[in-house]
Coordinates of C-alpha atoms in Angstrom, one line a residue:
M1 CA 15.8 99.7 90.1
K2 CA 18.1 100.4 93.0
K3 CA 21.4 99.0 93.6
V4 CA 22.0 96.7 96.5
N5 CA 25.1 96.2 98.6
Y6 CA 25.7 92.5 99.4
I7 CA 28.6 90.7 101.1
G8 CA 29.9 87.9 99.0
L9 CA 32.4 85.3 100.5
L10 CA 35.4 86.6 98.9
L11 CA 35.4 88.8 102.1
V12 CA 34.7 92.0 100.3
T13 CA 31.6 93.9 99.6
L14 CA 30.1 93.0 96.1
L15 CA 27.8 95.4 94.5
F16 CA 25.2 93.8 92.3
A17 CA 22.5 95.3 90.2
S18 CA 19.1 93.9 91.0
C19 CA 16.2 92.9 89.1
D20 CA 17.0 93.9 85.6
L21 CA 15.0 91.0 84.3
D22 CA 15.0 91.9 80.8
K23 CA 18.9 91.7 80.6
Y24 CA 19.3 88.9 83.3
P25 CA 16.7 86.1 83.6
Y26 CA 17.1 85.8 87.4
S27 CA 19.2 88.5 89.4
E28 CA 21.8 87.4 92.0
V29 CA 20.1 89.8 94.6
A30 CA 16.7 91.1 94.7
A31 CA 15.4 94.5 96.1
D32 CA 13.2 94.0 99.1
E33 CA 10.2 95.5 97.3
Y34 CA 10.5 92.8 94.5
V35 CA 10.4 89.7 96.7
K36 CA 6.8 89.9 97.9
N37 CA 5.4 86.3 97.0
A38 CA 6.3 82.6 96.1
S39 CA 6.6 83.6 92.5
S40 CA 9.5 86.1 93.0
V41 CA 11.2 83.6 95.4
N42 CA 10.9 80.9 92.8
N43 CA 12.8 83.3 90.3
L44 CA 15.5 83.6 92.9
V45 CA 15.7 79.8 93.2
L46 CA 16.1 79.5 89.5
G47 CA 18.8 82.1 89.8
C48 CA 20.8 79.7 92.1
Y49 CA 20.6 77.0 89.5
N50 CA 21.7 79.5 86.8
S51 CA 24.8 80.3 88.8
L52 CA 26.2 76.8 88.5
H53 CA 27.0 77.7 84.9
D54 CA 29.8 79.9 86.2
V55 CA 30.9 77.2 88.5
M56 CA 31.0 74.5 85.9
Y57 CA 33.0 76.8 83.5
Y58 CA 36.1 76.1 85.6
E59 CA 35.3 72.9 87.6
W60 CA 36.8 70.5 84.9
A61 CA 40.1 72.4 85.2
M62 CA 40.0 71.9 89.1
T63 CA 39.4 68.2 88.9
E64 CA 39.7 66.3 85.4
L65 CA 42.7 68.2 84.2
R66 CA 44.4 67.6 87.6
S67 CA 43.9 63.8 87.3
D68 CA 45.2 61.3 85.1
N69 CA 42.2 61.5 82.7
G70 CA 42.9 65.0 81.2
R71 CA 46.0 66.8 80.3
M72 CA 47.0 70.2 78.7
Y73 CA 46.6 70.4 75.1
A74 CA 49.8 72.0 74.0
T75 CA 53.6 72.9 74.8
G76 CA 55.9 75.7 74.2
S77 CA 53.3 78.5 74.1
S78 CA 53.6 81.6 76.0
A79 CA 50.0 82.4 76.0
S80 CA 48.5 83.1 79.4
T81 CA 45.9 80.7 79.2
T82 CA 48.2 77.9 78.4
K83 CA 50.3 78.8 81.4
L84 CA 47.0 78.4 83.6
V85 CA 46.3 75.1 82.1
E86 CA 50.0 74.0 82.5
Q87 CA 50.0 75.0 86.2
L88 CA 46.8 73.0 87.0
D89 CA 47.8 70.0 84.9
Q90 CA 51.4 69.7 86.4
G91 CA 50.4 70.7 90.0
T92 CA 52.4 73.8 89.9
I93 CA 49.5 76.2 90.8
V94 CA 50.3 79.6 92.3
A95 CA 48.1 81.6 94.7
E96 CA 47.6 84.2 92.0
H97 CA 46.2 81.6 89.5
Q98 CA 43.2 83.4 87.8
W99 CA 41.1 80.3 87.1
V100 CA 41.3 79.1 90.7
E101 CA 40.2 82.6 91.9
E102 CA 37.4 82.5 89.3
Y103 CA 36.2 79.1 90.5
W104 CA 36.3 80.1 94.1
N105 CA 34.3 83.3 93.4
S106 CA 31.8 81.4 91.5
C107 CA 31.1 78.8 94.2
Y108 CA 30.8 81.6 96.8
A109 CA 28.4 83.6 94.5
T110 CA 26.2 80.6 94.4
I111 CA 26.3 80.4 98.0
A112 CA 25.4 84.1 98.2
R113 CA 22.3 83.7 96.1
V114 CA 21.3 80.6 98.2
N115 CA 21.6 82.7 101.4
N116 CA 19.6 85.5 99.7
V117 CA 16.7 83.1 98.9
I118 CA 16.7 81.7 102.5
S119 CA 16.3 85.2 103.8
Y120 CA 13.1 85.6 101.9
L121 CA 11.5 82.3 102.4
D122 CA 8.9 83.6 104.9
V123 CA 7.1 85.4 102.1
V124 CA 6.1 81.9 100.8
T125 CA 2.8 81.1 102.6
D126 CA 2.4 77.6 101.2
E127 CA 4.2 75.3 103.5
T128 CA 5.0 72.6 100.9
L129 CA 6.2 75.1 98.4
R130 CA 8.4 76.9 101.1
N131 CA 9.8 73.5 102.2
Q132 CA 10.7 72.7 98.4
Y133 CA 12.5 76.1 97.9
E134 CA 14.4 75.6 101.1
G135 CA 15.4 72.1 100.1
E136 CA 16.4 73.1 96.7
V137 CA 18.8 75.8 97.9
L138 CA 20.2 74.0 100.8
F139 CA 21.1 71.2 98.4
L140 CA 22.9 73.6 96.1
R141 CA 24.7 75.3 99.0
S142 CA 25.7 71.9 100.2
L143 CA 27.0 70.9 96.8
E144 CA 29.2 73.9 96.7
Y145 CA 30.5 73.5 100.2
F146 CA 31.1 69.9 99.4
N147 CA 33.4 70.9 96.4
L148 CA 35.0 73.7 98.4
V149 CA 36.1 71.6 101.3
R150 CA 37.4 68.8 99.2
L151 CA 39.5 71.2 97.1
W152 CA 40.7 73.6 99.7
G153 CA 40.1 72.0 103.0
P154 CA 39.2 74.7 105.6
V155 CA 37.1 77.3 104.0
F156 CA 34.8 80.2 105.1
I157 CA 31.3 79.3 106.4
V158 CA 28.7 82.0 105.5
T159 CA 25.0 81.1 105.9
S160 CA 23.5 84.6 105.8
K161 CA 24.2 88.2 104.6
V162 CA 27.5 89.4 106.4
P163 CA 28.4 93.1 107.1
S164 CA 31.5 94.1 105.4
E165 CA 33.4 94.9 108.7
V166 CA 32.6 91.3 109.7
A167 CA 33.6 89.6 106.6
R168 CA 37.0 91.4 106.5
D169 CA 37.9 89.6 109.9
M170 CA 36.5 86.1 109.1
Q171 CA 38.6 83.1 109.5
R172 CA 38.5 79.8 107.8
S173 CA 36.2 77.2 109.4
T174 CA 37.7 73.7 110.1
V175 CA 37.0 70.8 107.8
D176 CA 34.9 69.1 110.4
E177 CA 32.7 72.3 110.8
V178 CA 32.2 72.6 107.2
Y179 CA 31.2 69.0 107.0
A180 CA 28.8 69.5 109.8
L181 CA 27.2 72.2 107.9
I182 CA 26.9 70.1 104.8
E183 CA 25.5 67.0 106.6
G184 CA 23.2 69.3 108.7
D185 CA 21.6 70.7 105.8
L186 CA 21.3 67.6 103.7
E187 CA 20.0 65.6 106.7
N188 CA 17.4 68.1 107.1
I189 CA 16.3 67.8 103.6
V190 CA 16.2 64.1 103.6
N191 CA 14.9 63.4 107.3
N192 CA 12.1 65.9 106.8
E193 CA 11.4 65.2 103.3
L194 CA 11.6 68.9 102.3
L195 CA 11.8 67.9 98.6
P196 CA 9.4 65.8 96.4
G197 CA 10.3 62.3 95.5
K198 CA 10.3 63.4 91.9
M199 CA 9.9 66.7 90.4
A200 CA 7.1 67.3 87.9
D201 CA 8.0 67.1 84.2
G202 CA 8.1 70.8 83.7
D203 CA 10.6 71.2 86.5
L204 CA 13.1 68.3 85.5
G205 CA 16.7 69.5 86.6
R206 CA 15.6 70.9 89.9
A207 CA 16.9 68.9 92.8
D208 CA 14.5 66.3 94.3
L209 CA 14.7 64.0 97.3
N210 CA 16.9 61.5 95.4
S211 CA 19.3 64.3 94.6
A212 CA 19.6 65.0 98.2
K213 CA 19.9 61.4 99.3
A214 CA 22.6 60.7 96.8
L215 CA 24.6 63.9 97.6
L216 CA 24.3 63.0 101.2
A217 CA 25.6 59.5 100.5
K218 CA 28.6 60.9 98.7
V219 CA 29.5 63.3 101.7
Y220 CA 29.2 60.4 104.2
A221 CA 31.4 58.2 102.0
T222 CA 34.0 60.9 101.8
H223 CA 33.9 62.1 105.6
Y224 CA 33.6 58.8 107.2
Q225 CA 35.5 55.3 107.2
A226 CA 34.0 51.8 107.3
G227 CA 32.8 51.1 110.7
D228 CA 31.2 54.5 111.2
E229 CA 27.5 54.6 111.2
K230 CA 27.2 57.3 108.9
Y231 CA 29.4 55.3 106.4
A232 CA 26.9 52.5 106.7
R233 CA 24.1 55.0 106.2
A234 CA 25.6 56.2 103.0
A235 CA 25.3 52.6 101.7
R236 CA 21.6 52.6 102.7
L237 CA 21.0 56.0 101.1
C238 CA 22.6 54.6 97.7
K239 CA 20.3 51.7 97.9
E240 CA 17.2 53.8 98.6
V241 CA 18.0 55.8 95.3
L242 CA 18.7 52.8 93.2
E243 CA 15.4 51.1 94.4
S244 CA 13.4 54.1 93.7
E245 CA 10.8 54.2 91.0
S246 CA 12.2 57.5 89.4
V247 CA 15.4 55.6 88.6
G248 CA 13.7 52.4 87.5
N249 CA 15.0 50.1 90.2
P250 CA 17.4 48.6 87.8
Q251 CA 18.6 44.9 88.4
S252 CA 20.8 44.4 85.4
G253 CA 22.5 46.2 82.7
S254 CA 19.5 45.9 80.4
D255 CA 17.6 48.0 82.8
L256 CA 19.9 50.9 82.4
V257 CA 19.7 53.7 79.9
A258 CA 22.0 52.8 77.1
Y259 CA 25.5 54.5 77.8
D260 CA 25.5 56.5 74.7
K261 CA 21.8 57.7 75.3
V262 CA 22.6 58.9 78.8
F263 CA 24.3 62.0 77.3
D264 CA 22.3 62.2 74.0
I265 CA 21.1 65.9 73.8
G266 CA 17.7 64.3 72.3
N267 CA 17.2 62.3 75.5
E268 CA 18.0 64.9 78.4
M269 CA 17.0 64.1 82.1
N270 CA 16.5 60.6 81.4
K271 CA 16.2 58.2 84.4
E272 CA 19.8 57.7 84.6
I273 CA 20.4 61.5 85.6
I274 CA 19.7 62.2 89.3
F275 CA 21.1 65.7 89.1
A276 CA 22.6 67.7 86.3
V277 CA 23.5 71.2 85.5
R278 CA 21.2 72.1 82.6
Y279 CA 22.1 74.1 79.5
L280 CA 19.9 75.3 76.6
S281 CA 21.1 76.4 73.3
G282 CA 19.3 78.9 71.1
N283 CA 21.4 82.1 71.9
A284 CA 19.6 82.7 75.3
G285 CA 22.9 83.2 77.1
I286 CA 22.5 79.6 78.9
G287 CA 24.1 77.4 76.2
S288 CA 26.9 75.0 77.0
P289 CA 30.5 76.3 76.3
F290 CA 32.2 72.9 76.5
G291 CA 32.0 71.9 73.0
N292 CA 34.1 74.7 71.9
M293 CA 36.2 74.6 74.9
F294 CA 37.1 70.9 74.4
A295 CA 37.1 70.6 70.6
P296 CA 40.7 70.4 69.1
V297 CA 42.2 73.7 68.0
N298 CA 42.3 74.6 64.4
N299 CA 39.8 71.9 63.4
G300 CA 38.5 74.1 60.6
A301 CA 34.8 73.7 61.8
N302 CA 35.0 69.8 61.1
V303 CA 34.4 69.2 64.8
I304 CA 32.4 72.4 65.8
I305 CA 31.7 75.7 64.5
G306 CA 33.7 78.6 66.1
T307 CA 36.8 78.9 68.1
S308 CA 38.2 75.6 69.8
S309 CA 40.5 75.6 72.7
G310 CA 41.4 71.9 72.8
Y311 CA 41.2 71.9 76.7
N312 CA 40.7 68.8 78.8
T313 CA 42.6 66.7 76.2
P314 CA 42.2 63.0 77.0
S315 CA 45.4 61.3 78.2
D316 CA 47.1 58.2 76.8
N317 CA 46.6 56.9 80.2
I318 CA 42.8 56.8 80.1
I319 CA 42.6 55.4 76.6
T320 CA 44.8 52.5 77.6
A321 CA 42.7 52.0 80.6
Y322 CA 39.7 51.7 78.2
T323 CA 41.7 49.4 76.0
M324 CA 42.8 47.1 78.7
R325 CA 39.1 46.6 79.8
G326 CA 38.3 45.4 76.5
A327 CA 37.8 46.3 72.8
T328 CA 34.1 46.0 73.4
D329 CA 33.8 48.8 75.9
K330 CA 31.1 51.1 74.5
R331 CA 32.3 54.1 76.8
L332 CA 35.4 54.9 74.9
D333 CA 33.7 56.2 71.7
V334 CA 31.2 58.0 73.7
N335 CA 33.7 59.8 75.9
I336 CA 36.8 60.3 73.6
A337 CA 37.4 61.0 69.9
Q338 CA 40.7 60.0 68.7
K339 CA 40.3 61.4 65.1
Y340 CA 38.0 63.6 63.2
F341 CA 37.0 63.8 59.5
N342 CA 38.2 66.7 57.3
S343 CA 35.4 67.5 54.9
T344 CA 37.7 69.6 52.8
T345 CA 40.5 67.0 52.3
Q346 CA 37.9 64.1 52.7
E347 CA 40.5 62.5 55.0
W348 CA 40.4 61.4 58.6
V349 CA 42.8 63.5 60.8
T350 CA 44.5 61.0 63.0
T351 CA 47.8 62.7 63.8
G352 CA 48.7 66.0 65.7
N353 CA 46.0 67.7 67.6
C354 CA 43.1 65.4 66.8
R355 CA 42.0 63.9 70.1
Y356 CA 39.2 65.4 72.2
C357 CA 36.8 64.9 75.0
K358 CA 33.7 64.0 73.1
K359 CA 31.0 63.6 75.7
Y360 CA 29.9 67.3 75.6
T361 CA 30.9 68.1 72.0
N362 CA 27.9 68.4 69.8
P363 CA 27.0 70.5 66.8
V364 CA 26.3 74.2 67.6
S365 CA 24.9 77.0 65.4
T366 CA 26.7 79.5 67.5
Q367 CA 29.9 79.0 69.4
Y368 CA 29.8 78.4 73.1
D369 CA 26.0 77.8 72.8
G370 CA 25.7 73.9 73.0
E371 CA 22.9 71.9 74.4
S372 CA 24.7 69.2 76.4
D373 CA 23.7 69.0 80.0
W374 CA 26.5 68.2 82.6
P375 CA 25.7 65.3 84.9
I376 CA 26.6 65.9 88.5
I377 CA 25.2 62.6 90.1
R378 CA 23.7 59.8 88.1
V379 CA 22.7 56.1 88.6
G380 CA 26.0 54.6 87.4
D381 CA 27.9 56.7 89.9
I382 CA 25.6 55.7 92.8
A383 CA 25.5 52.1 91.7
L384 CA 29.3 51.8 91.9
L385 CA 29.3 53.7 95.1
Y386 CA 26.9 51.3 96.7
A387 CA 29.2 48.4 95.5
E388 CA 32.2 50.0 96.9
L389 CA 30.8 51.0 100.4
T390 CA 29.2 47.6 101.0
N391 CA 32.4 45.8 99.9
E392 CA 34.3 48.0 102.5
I393 CA 31.7 47.3 105.1
S394 CA 31.3 43.5 104.9
G395 CA 33.2 42.4 101.7
P396 CA 32.1 41.1 98.3
S397 CA 28.6 39.6 98.2
A398 CA 26.0 38.6 95.4
D399 CA 24.2 42.0 96.4
N400 CA 27.1 44.4 95.6
L401 CA 28.4 42.2 92.7
K402 CA 25.0 42.8 91.0
Y403 CA 25.4 46.6 90.9
L404 CA 29.0 46.4 89.9
N405 CA 28.1 44.0 86.9
M406 CA 25.2 45.9 85.7
I407 CA 27.7 48.7 85.0
C408 CA 29.8 46.3 83.2
E409 CA 26.9 44.7 81.3
R410 CA 25.9 48.2 79.9
A411 CA 29.4 49.0 79.0
G412 CA 29.7 45.8 77.0
V413 CA 32.6 44.5 79.0
S414 CA 33.1 41.2 80.7
T415 CA 31.3 40.8 84.1
Y416 CA 32.8 39.3 87.3
T417 CA 32.0 36.4 89.6
L418 CA 32.4 36.1 93.4
A419 CA 35.3 33.7 92.6
D420 CA 36.9 36.6 90.5
L421 CA 36.7 39.0 93.2
S422 CA 36.8 36.9 96.4
N423 CA 38.3 39.5 98.8
R424 CA 37.9 43.1 99.6
Y425 CA 41.2 44.2 97.9
D426 CA 40.3 42.7 94.5
F427 CA 36.6 43.9 94.6
R428 CA 37.9 47.4 95.6
E429 CA 40.3 47.6 92.7
A430 CA 37.5 46.5 90.3
V431 CA 35.1 49.1 91.4
R432 CA 37.7 51.8 91.4
N433 CA 38.8 51.0 87.8
E434 CA 35.0 50.8 86.7
R435 CA 34.4 54.3 88.3
R436 CA 37.2 55.7 86.3
L437 CA 35.9 54.3 83.0
E438 CA 32.2 54.9 83.7
L439 CA 32.5 58.5 85.0
A440 CA 35.4 59.8 82.8
F441 CA 35.1 63.5 82.1
E442 CA 32.3 64.2 84.6
N443 CA 34.4 65.8 87.3
Q444 CA 34.5 62.7 89.5
R445 CA 38.0 61.3 89.1
W446 CA 39.9 63.7 91.1
F447 CA 37.4 63.7 94.0
D448 CA 37.5 59.8 94.0
M449 CA 41.2 59.8 94.2
L450 CA 41.2 62.3 97.1
R451 CA 38.6 60.1 98.8
W452 CA 40.9 56.9 98.4
G453 CA 43.9 58.8 99.4
T454 CA 45.6 57.9 96.2
A455 CA 45.8 61.3 94.4
A456 CA 49.5 62.2 94.7
Q457 CA 50.5 58.7 94.0
T458 CA 48.3 58.2 91.0
V459 CA 49.2 61.4 89.4
N460 CA 53.0 60.7 89.9
N461 CA 52.9 57.5 88.2
Y462 CA 51.0 59.0 85.4
F463 CA 53.5 61.7 84.9
K464 CA 56.2 58.9 84.5
S465 CA 54.0 56.9 82.2
E466 CA 52.5 59.5 79.8
T467 CA 54.6 60.0 76.8
F468 CA 53.3 63.6 76.4
Y469 CA 55.2 64.7 79.4
S470 CA 58.6 63.1 78.1
E471 CA 58.3 65.5 75.2
Y472 CA 58.7 68.6 77.4
T473 CA 62.0 70.3 77.3
Y474 CA 61.9 70.6 81.2
V475 CA 61.2 68.2 84.0
V476 CA 57.7 67.5 85.2
N477 CA 58.1 66.9 88.9
D478 CA 56.1 64.7 91.2
I479 CA 53.6 66.5 93.3
A480 CA 53.3 66.2 97.1
D481 CA 50.3 65.7 99.1
W482 CA 50.0 69.5 100.0
Q483 CA 49.7 69.9 96.3
T484 CA 46.3 68.1 96.1
F485 CA 44.8 71.3 97.8
L486 CA 44.3 74.5 96.0
P487 CA 45.6 77.8 97.3
I488 CA 43.4 80.2 98.8
P489 CA 43.3 83.1 96.2
V490 CA 45.7 85.9 96.9
S491 CA 42.8 88.5 96.6
V492 CA 41.3 86.9 99.6
I493 CA 44.4 87.1 101.6
N494 CA 44.9 90.6 100.6
I495 CA 41.7 91.6 102.3
N496 CA 42.6 89.8 105.6
P497 CA 46.4 89.1 105.7
D498 CA 45.5 87.1 108.9
I499 CA 43.8 84.3 106.9
A500 CA 45.9 81.1 106.9
Q501 CA 47.1 80.1 103.5
N502 CA 47.4 76.3 102.5
T503 CA 50.6 74.6 103.2
G504 CA 53.2 75.2 100.5
Y505 CA 51.7 78.2 98.9

């Protein structure tokens, strides 16, 4: 097979090998002679989903680690990875940060794959199938741009292959321009029903119409304010998703999938899951690495086989938040382990480095080869978003209280009455707290705080209250609003020095 030059959005020319399907299930780029029919385009679409694994490898560090949910695992180490974690954890990120660059590269690599698929859609003669493939990849591109614009602000818009001489001179598009692209693509999917209402069982995990509606609702909720028509449409889209047959049209907590079963590797793609990044164990190269990444270091294979990194350590703050909600909250033990059993000593390890994010830590036969899918959008998210949006639009009601309470009922915590939450403020605070507890370690907390405009204040209060930080031999400083954005990677600036760097970097 020949090699194909392809312009990635790092503003440099990337050289990809094409079509070595024995080594790689789906190639990033395909030679023209390979893409001749719907089957070959389908392989490229699957390659777009596959590339999400590289994105997710770092996304927790760009989101949960920077929030009040997760923190760094150790102090006093001079290891380079410890310094990378430390910077993200404390908001002291530099433009040369390796993980920030890797995440940026991974997002744009996915976008590049999507643009490649779009360039070949004409070979698909079946209109329904062509619409589906277009809808799937537009959904994935929208997801990546949504993350990019929230984390960086203005970013580069590329919707097709770009010659290297053009790429080197590109400038960042405005936030509004990026949102216009995202909204236009998702509105195209939803308004023209490019995707099926539900994928066939053999295609579960691929984006469907509910995925697009839910993502569009989240985009509108982030970009617009109460009083805007698109903010109101976000609420309507949430309701359409919640009332759809594929999620079961839940009316109470008993209609929802039990919280522990939502993430059970024996119950994957259940009706709670609207969209997830899928992983498969079995040494096929598509297993989840997060069990080993999040398990406590030096656990002696008592938590998981192989190397463990202790990343994304749950904070005291999030544990306290669960405790304050009530001892009956089922979500705490699903999301967080505060001890583990040492089979050699026959004792529970309850001190030192024993706490870890449990949600994705399941037994493995080979390290970094777990089975756990990572939920991107699920029913609990959309139910709480609907409650939030409708409260901001018209205040507390029996309707939005129903969706807030069904999440509480499933969690096993006390529900609310309208007398308890009689005004917008009280209802807002209840929903925000429930979103944190419900969606912990799903990379939602940081984005929620950005949407609410509370990120810097929340993190600074957290720094002051978290015992871990008081143990440092140096001061952990407050972060400013500019530090809620990530720096444009220095490698991108080096290609084009005229590119504007984010403030403060």
